[in-house]
Amino acid sequence: MKQGKLIVLTAPSGAGKTTIKTNLLDRMDELSFSISATTRSIREGEVDGKDYYFYTPEEFKGKIGENAFVEWEEVYNDQYYGTLRSELDRIWSLGKHAVLDIDVQGALNIKETYPDNSFILFIKPPSLETLKKRLQLRDTESDASIAKRINKAVSELEFADSFDSYIINDDLDLAILEAKDLVSKFIHT
Ligand code: 5GP
Protein backbone atom coordinates (compact mmCIF):
# COMPACT_ATOMS: atom_id res chain seq x y z
CA MET A 1 0.00 0.00 0.00
CA LYS A 2 1.39 3.39 -1.02
CA GLN A 3 1.68 5.67 2.02
CA GLY A 4 0.21 9.15 1.89
CA LYS A 5 0.83 11.74 4.56
CA LEU A 6 -0.47 12.11 8.10
CA ILE A 7 -1.51 15.45 9.52
CA VAL A 8 -1.84 15.12 13.27
CA LEU A 9 -3.72 17.70 15.29
CA THR A 10 -3.01 17.44 18.96
CA ALA A 11 -3.94 19.64 21.89
CA PRO A 12 -5.28 19.56 25.40
CA SER A 13 -9.02 18.86 25.49
CA GLY A 14 -10.89 22.18 25.01
CA ALA A 15 -8.17 23.95 23.01
CA GLY A 16 -10.45 24.13 19.95
CA LYS A 17 -8.88 21.27 18.05
CA THR A 18 -12.18 19.88 16.76
CA THR A 19 -13.31 23.21 15.28
CA ILE A 20 -9.98 23.68 13.54
CA LYS A 21 -10.08 20.09 12.28
CA THR A 22 -13.61 20.50 10.86
CA ASN A 23 -12.61 23.69 9.07
CA LEU A 24 -9.51 22.13 7.56
CA LEU A 25 -11.48 19.13 6.32
CA ASP A 26 -14.21 21.35 4.84
CA ARG A 27 -11.76 23.59 3.03
CA MET A 28 -9.17 21.11 1.78
CA ASP A 29 -10.34 18.31 -0.52
CA GLU A 30 -7.00 16.54 -0.29
CA LEU A 31 -7.66 15.67 3.36
CA SER A 32 -9.78 12.99 4.97
CA PHE A 33 -10.49 12.36 8.66
CA SER A 34 -9.05 9.24 10.23
CA ILE A 35 -11.88 7.90 12.37
CA SER A 36 -10.46 6.54 15.62
CA ALA A 37 -11.78 3.66 17.67
CA THR A 38 -12.74 4.28 21.29
CA THR A 39 -14.31 2.54 24.25
CA ARG A 40 -15.79 5.72 25.73
CA SER A 41 -19.56 6.07 25.56
CA ILE A 42 -21.17 7.84 22.65
CA ARG A 43 -22.19 11.50 23.23
CA GLU A 44 -25.39 13.08 22.05
CA GLY A 45 -25.08 14.06 18.40
CA GLU A 46 -22.21 11.67 17.69
CA VAL A 47 -22.53 9.00 15.02
CA ASP A 48 -20.88 5.58 15.20
CA GLY A 49 -18.58 5.13 12.20
CA LYS A 50 -18.39 8.89 11.57
CA ASP A 51 -17.07 10.50 14.75
CA TYR A 52 -15.57 7.32 16.15
CA TYR A 53 -15.93 3.57 15.89
CA PHE A 54 -17.41 2.86 19.30
CA TYR A 55 -16.06 -0.47 20.58
CA THR A 56 -16.65 -2.46 23.72
CA PRO A 57 -13.49 -3.02 25.81
CA GLU A 58 -13.48 -6.63 24.53
CA GLU A 59 -13.67 -5.54 20.90
CA PHE A 60 -10.89 -3.01 21.49
CA LYS A 61 -8.65 -5.61 23.14
CA GLY A 62 -9.34 -7.99 20.25
CA LYS A 63 -8.10 -5.33 17.80
CA ILE A 64 -4.95 -4.81 19.89
CA GLY A 65 -4.35 -8.57 19.65
CA GLU A 66 -4.77 -8.44 15.85
CA ASN A 67 -2.21 -5.61 15.68
CA ALA A 68 -4.92 -3.48 14.03
CA PHE A 69 -3.73 -0.19 15.58
CA VAL A 70 -0.82 2.02 14.51
CA GLU A 71 -1.09 3.59 17.96
CA TRP A 72 -3.46 3.27 20.88
CA GLU A 73 -3.65 4.80 24.35
CA GLU A 74 -5.62 4.59 27.55
CA VAL A 75 -6.23 8.35 27.29
CA TYR A 76 -8.32 8.47 30.46
CA ASN A 77 -8.85 5.78 33.10
CA ASP A 78 -10.57 2.87 31.38
CA GLN A 79 -11.13 4.86 28.19
CA TYR A 80 -9.13 3.55 25.27
CA TYR A 81 -8.58 5.33 21.96
CA GLY A 82 -6.67 4.15 18.90
CA THR A 83 -5.82 4.85 15.26
CA LEU A 84 -6.68 1.94 13.00
CA ARG A 85 -4.23 0.87 10.30
CA SER A 86 -7.25 0.11 8.08
CA GLU A 87 -8.34 3.79 8.32
CA LEU A 88 -5.00 5.06 7.07
CA ASP A 89 -5.03 2.49 4.23
CA ARG A 90 -8.60 3.45 3.29
CA ILE A 91 -7.70 7.16 3.11
CA TRP A 92 -4.41 6.64 1.27
CA SER A 93 -6.08 4.33 -1.26
CA LEU A 94 -8.35 7.29 -2.14
CA GLY A 95 -5.21 9.34 -2.85
CA LYS A 96 -5.86 11.56 0.18
CA HIS A 97 -3.90 12.54 3.28
CA ALA A 98 -5.11 11.47 6.72
CA VAL A 99 -6.04 13.96 9.44
CA LEU A 100 -5.71 12.55 12.95
CA ASP A 101 -7.20 14.16 16.05
CA ILE A 102 -5.34 12.41 18.84
CA ASP A 103 -3.80 13.05 22.24
CA VAL A 104 -0.24 14.19 22.85
CA GLN A 105 1.20 10.75 23.61
CA GLY A 106 -0.47 9.31 20.50
CA ALA A 107 1.04 12.13 18.42
CA LEU A 108 4.52 11.36 19.76
CA ASN A 109 4.02 7.70 18.84
CA ILE A 110 2.90 8.59 15.30
CA LYS A 111 6.02 10.74 14.83
CA GLU A 112 8.15 7.77 15.82
CA THR A 113 6.40 5.40 13.40
CA TYR A 114 6.09 7.86 10.50
CA PRO A 115 8.99 10.30 10.99
CA ASP A 116 9.10 11.50 7.37
CA ASN A 117 5.49 11.64 6.23
CA SER A 118 3.82 13.04 9.36
CA PHE A 119 3.26 16.64 10.39
CA ILE A 120 2.29 17.23 14.01
CA LEU A 121 0.52 20.48 14.74
CA PHE A 122 0.02 21.34 18.41
CA ILE A 123 -2.88 23.66 19.21
CA LYS A 124 -2.39 25.75 22.33
CA PRO A 125 -5.21 27.37 24.24
CA PRO A 126 -4.48 31.04 25.14
CA SER A 127 -4.43 30.05 28.86
CA LEU A 128 -5.49 27.32 31.28
CA GLU A 129 -8.27 29.62 32.47
CA THR A 130 -9.70 29.84 28.92
CA LEU A 131 -9.40 26.10 28.59
CA LYS A 132 -11.42 25.56 31.78
CA LYS A 133 -14.12 27.99 30.64
CA ARG A 134 -14.41 26.29 27.25
CA LEU A 135 -14.80 22.88 28.87
CA GLN A 136 -17.49 24.23 31.20
CA LEU A 137 -19.35 25.89 28.33
CA ARG A 138 -19.27 22.69 26.29
CA ASP A 139 -21.52 21.16 28.91
CA THR A 140 -20.80 17.57 27.93
CA GLU A 141 -18.45 16.87 30.81
CA SER A 142 -19.02 16.40 34.54
CA ASP A 143 -16.98 18.50 37.00
CA ALA A 144 -14.81 15.45 37.71
CA SER A 145 -14.19 14.95 34.01
CA ILE A 146 -13.29 18.62 33.56
CA ALA A 147 -10.82 18.40 36.44
CA LYS A 148 -9.31 15.27 34.88
CA ARG A 149 -8.94 17.04 31.52
CA ILE A 150 -7.38 20.16 33.09
CA ASN A 151 -4.84 18.04 34.98
CA LYS A 152 -3.87 16.30 31.77
CA ALA A 153 -3.65 19.66 29.95
CA VAL A 154 -1.07 20.99 32.41
CA SER A 155 1.36 18.20 31.53
CA GLU A 156 0.46 18.23 27.82
CA LEU A 157 1.26 21.93 27.42
CA GLU A 158 4.88 21.17 28.23
CA PHE A 159 5.13 19.29 24.94
CA ALA A 160 4.16 22.22 22.70
CA ASP A 161 7.73 22.74 21.51
CA SER A 162 8.38 19.05 20.78
CA PHE A 163 6.19 19.00 17.68
CA ASP A 164 6.64 20.18 14.08
CA SER A 165 4.73 23.39 14.70
CA TYR A 166 2.22 24.98 17.06
CA ILE A 167 -0.46 27.62 16.86
CA ILE A 168 -2.21 29.53 19.63
CA ASN A 169 -5.97 29.36 19.36
CA ASP A 170 -6.82 32.82 20.63
CA ASP A 171 -8.63 34.21 17.58
CA LEU A 172 -10.30 31.20 15.94
CA ASP A 173 -10.42 32.61 12.38
CA LEU A 174 -6.75 33.44 12.53
CA ALA A 175 -5.89 30.02 13.99
CA ILE A 176 -7.78 28.32 11.11
CA LEU A 177 -5.89 30.38 8.52
CA GLU A 178 -2.57 29.60 10.17
CA ALA A 179 -3.38 25.89 10.35
CA LYS A 180 -4.44 25.80 6.69
CA ASP A 181 -1.27 27.56 5.63
CA LEU A 182 0.99 25.18 7.56
CA VAL A 183 -0.85 22.07 6.34
CA SER A 184 -0.80 23.29 2.69
CA LYS A 185 2.95 23.80 2.88
CA PHE A 186 3.44 20.33 4.32
CA ILE A 187 1.33 18.47 1.77
CA HIS A 188 2.86 20.32 -1.18
CA THR A 189 6.49 19.64 -0.27
P1 5GP B 1 -12.89 12.95 23.32
O1 5GP B 1 -13.31 11.92 24.31
O2 5GP B 1 -13.05 14.35 23.83
O3 5GP B 1 -13.50 12.74 21.94
O4 5GP B 1 -11.32 12.75 23.10
C1 5GP B 1 -10.47 12.72 24.18
C2 5GP B 1 -9.04 12.75 23.73
O5 5GP B 1 -8.70 11.52 23.04
C3 5GP B 1 -8.73 13.86 22.74
O6 5GP B 1 -7.50 14.47 23.11
C4 5GP B 1 -8.60 13.15 21.43
O7 5GP B 1 -7.76 13.85 20.53
C5 5GP B 1 -7.97 11.85 21.88
N1 5GP B 1 -8.09 10.80 20.86
C6 5GP B 1 -9.09 10.60 19.99
N2 5GP B 1 -8.82 9.58 19.17
C7 5GP B 1 -7.59 9.12 19.51
C8 5GP B 1 -6.74 8.08 19.01
O8 5GP B 1 -7.04 7.36 18.07
N3 5GP B 1 -5.56 7.90 19.64
C9 5GP B 1 -5.16 8.69 20.69
N4 5GP B 1 -3.95 8.43 21.21
N5 5GP B 1 -5.92 9.67 21.19
C10 5GP B 1 -7.13 9.89 20.60
Short mmCIF file of C-alpha atoms and ligand atoms in Angstrom, two decimals, residues 9-13 17 35-38 40 43 46 52 71-73 75-76 79 81-84 101-107 138 141 149 152 156, ligand 1:
data_model
loop_
_atom_site.label_atom_id
_atom_site.label_comp_id
_atom_site.label_asym_id
_atom_site.label_seq_id
_atom_site.Cartn_x
_atom_site.Cartn_y
_atom_site.Cartn_z
CA LEU A 9 -3.72 17.70 15.29
CA THR A 10 -3.01 17.44 18.96
CA ALA A 11 -3.94 19.64 21.89
CA PRO A 12 -5.28 19.56 25.40
CA SER A 13 -9.02 18.86 25.49
CA LYS A 17 -8.88 21.27 18.05
CA ILE A 35 -11.88 7.90 12.37
CA SER A 36 -10.46 6.54 15.62
CA ALA A 37 -11.78 3.66 17.67
CA THR A 38 -12.74 4.28 21.29
CA ARG A 40 -15.79 5.72 25.73
CA ARG A 43 -22.19 11.50 23.23
CA GLU A 46 -22.21 11.67 17.69
CA TYR A 52 -15.57 7.32 16.15
CA GLU A 71 -1.09 3.59 17.96
CA TRP A 72 -3.46 3.27 20.88
CA GLU A 73 -3.65 4.80 24.35
CA VAL A 75 -6.23 8.35 27.29
CA TYR A 76 -8.32 8.47 30.46
CA GLN A 79 -11.13 4.86 28.19
CA TYR A 81 -8.58 5.33 21.96
CA GLY A 82 -6.67 4.15 18.90
CA THR A 83 -5.82 4.85 15.26
CA LEU A 84 -6.68 1.94 13.00
CA ASP A 101 -7.20 14.16 16.05
CA ILE A 102 -5.34 12.41 18.84
CA ASP A 103 -3.80 13.05 22.24
CA VAL A 104 -0.24 14.19 22.85
CA GLN A 105 1.20 10.75 23.61
CA GLY A 106 -0.47 9.31 20.50
CA ALA A 107 1.04 12.13 18.42
CA ARG A 138 -19.27 22.69 26.29
CA GLU A 141 -18.45 16.87 30.81
CA ARG A 149 -8.94 17.04 31.52
CA LYS A 152 -3.87 16.30 31.77
CA GLU A 156 0.46 18.23 27.82
P1 5GP B 1 -12.89 12.95 23.32
O1 5GP B 1 -13.31 11.92 24.31
O2 5GP B 1 -13.05 14.35 23.83
O3 5GP B 1 -13.50 12.74 21.94
O4 5GP B 1 -11.32 12.75 23.10
C1 5GP B 1 -10.47 12.72 24.18
C2 5GP B 1 -9.04 12.75 23.73
O5 5GP B 1 -8.70 11.52 23.04
C3 5GP B 1 -8.73 13.86 22.74
O6 5GP B 1 -7.50 14.47 23.11
C4 5GP B 1 -8.60 13.15 21.43
O7 5GP B 1 -7.76 13.85 20.53
C5 5GP B 1 -7.97 11.85 21.88
N1 5GP B 1 -8.09 10.80 20.86
C6 5GP B 1 -9.09 10.60 19.99
N2 5GP B 1 -8.82 9.58 19.17
C7 5GP B 1 -7.59 9.12 19.51
C8 5GP B 1 -6.74 8.08 19.01
O8 5GP B 1 -7.04 7.36 18.07
N3 5GP B 1 -5.56 7.90 19.64
C9 5GP B 1 -5.16 8.69 20.69
N4 5GP B 1 -3.95 8.43 21.21
N5 5GP B 1 -5.92 9.67 21.19
C10 5GP B 1 -7.13 9.89 20.60
#
